[in-house]
C-alpha positions as CSV (number, residue, x, y, z in Angstrom):
1,M,-3.3,23.8,13.1
2,Y,-7.4,24.2,13.1
3,L,-10.2,22.1,14.7
4,S,-12.5,20.5,12.0
5,C,-15.9,19.7,12.4
6,S,-16.8,18.6,9.0
7,K,-18.5,15.4,8.8
8,D,-15.9,14.5,5.5
9,D,-13.0,14.9,8.2
10,P,-11.7,11.0,8.8
11,G,-10.7,11.9,12.5
12,M,-14.2,13.1,13.2
13,K,-15.6,9.7,11.5
14,R,-13.3,7.7,13.7
15,V,-14.5,9.9,17.0
16,L,-18.4,9.3,16.1
17,T,-17.6,5.5,14.9
18,F,-15.9,4.8,18.3
19,T,-19.2,6.9,20.3
20,F,-21.9,5.1,18.4
21,M,-20.3,1.4,19.0
22,F,-19.5,2.3,22.6
23,M,-23.0,3.3,23.4
24,L,-24.4,0.5,21.4
25,S,-22.1,-2.0,23.4
26,L,-22.9,-0.3,26.6
27,L,-26.7,-0.8,25.9
28,L,-25.8,-4.4,25.1
29,M,-23.8,-4.9,28.3
30,A,-26.6,-3.5,30.2
31,G,-29.4,-5.9,28.7
32,V,-26.6,-8.9,29.6
33,W,-26.3,-7.2,33.5
34,G,-30.1,-7.2,33.4
35,Y,-30.6,-10.7,32.4
36,C,-27.4,-12.7,34.0
37,V,-26.2,-10.9,36.8
38,N,-29.4,-8.6,38.6
39,G,-31.8,-11.1,40.1
40,V,-29.4,-14.5,39.2
41,V,-26.2,-13.4,41.3
42,Y,-27.8,-10.5,43.5
43,H,-31.2,-9.1,44.3
44,C,-31.7,-5.5,45.7
45,T,-35.1,-5.1,46.9
46,D,-35.6,-1.2,45.9
47,G,-33.1,-1.7,42.7
48,L,-33.9,-0.4,39.0
49,W,-34.0,-2.5,36.1
50,L,-30.7,-0.9,34.8
51,D,-28.5,-1.5,37.7
52,F,-25.7,-1.7,35.1
53,F,-25.3,2.1,34.7
54,S,-25.6,2.5,38.9
55,P,-22.3,0.8,39.5
56,G,-21.4,0.1,43.4
57,Q,-25.3,0.7,44.2
58,W,-26.1,-2.8,43.6
59,V,-26.9,-4.2,46.9
60,H,-27.1,-2.3,50.3
61,E,-26.5,-3.7,54.0
62,P,-27.6,-6.0,55.4
63,V,-26.8,-8.4,52.7
64,E,-28.1,-12.3,53.0
65,R,-26.0,-14.8,51.4
66,V,-28.3,-17.2,49.8
67,I,-27.9,-20.3,47.7
68,A,-30.3,-19.0,45.1
69,V,-31.7,-15.5,44.7
70,D,-35.5,-14.8,45.1
71,R,-36.3,-12.0,42.5
72,A,-40.0,-11.9,44.4
73,A,-38.2,-10.5,47.7
74,G,-39.9,-7.6,48.9
75,M,-38.6,-4.1,50.3
76,G,-39.0,-5.4,54.1
77,E,-36.6,-8.1,53.1
78,A,-32.5,-7.6,53.1
79,D,-30.7,-7.5,50.1
80,S,-29.4,-10.9,48.8
81,M,-26.5,-12.1,47.0
82,L,-25.1,-15.6,45.9
83,Y,-22.2,-17.5,48.4
84,G,-19.0,-16.7,46.7
85,W,-19.9,-13.2,45.3
86,S,-19.2,-10.0,47.1
87,V,-19.4,-6.5,45.7
88,G,-15.8,-6.5,45.2
89,R,-16.2,-9.0,42.4
90,L,-19.3,-7.3,41.0
91,W,-17.0,-4.4,40.4
92,L,-14.6,-6.5,38.6
93,L,-17.4,-8.4,36.7
94,W,-18.4,-4.8,35.9
95,G,-15.4,-3.3,35.2
96,G,-14.4,-6.4,32.5
97,M,-17.7,-5.7,30.8
98,V,-16.9,-1.6,30.3
99,A,-13.4,-2.9,29.1
100,M,-15.0,-5.3,26.5
101,C,-17.0,-2.4,25.4
102,L,-14.2,0.0,25.1
103,S,-12.0,-2.8,23.3
104,L,-14.8,-3.6,20.7
105,S,-15.6,0.1,20.1
106,G,-11.8,0.4,19.2
107,I,-11.4,-3.0,17.1
108,V,-14.7,-1.9,15.1
109,T,-13.4,1.8,14.8
110,C,-9.8,0.6,13.5
111,C,-11.4,-2.1,11.2
112,R,-13.5,0.3,9.8
113,D,-10.4,2.1,8.2
114,L,-9.3,-0.9,6.6
């Protein structure tokens, strides 16, 4: 048994396909998170635009519960989150999005061989 790194190796092609699709889908999900979650469900006054890639650092105490998130809030104000949301629910949403990335990558990798 030996380890092959040939680009003609079907196993290597599957790994590369999966990796490429996973990275591409993660970037897509980061865009969805930035557009639909960050600044809509929560607002961190010192957050970055790629909050998807820093899970768990979405808001910092004290967190103010609000009816509508104000994206223009400055550093002197508290982080805010919509009523009904919590850091735990953000973790569930994030985990679901990562699971979708894994599933999509697996489906594309498997269907590519058909």
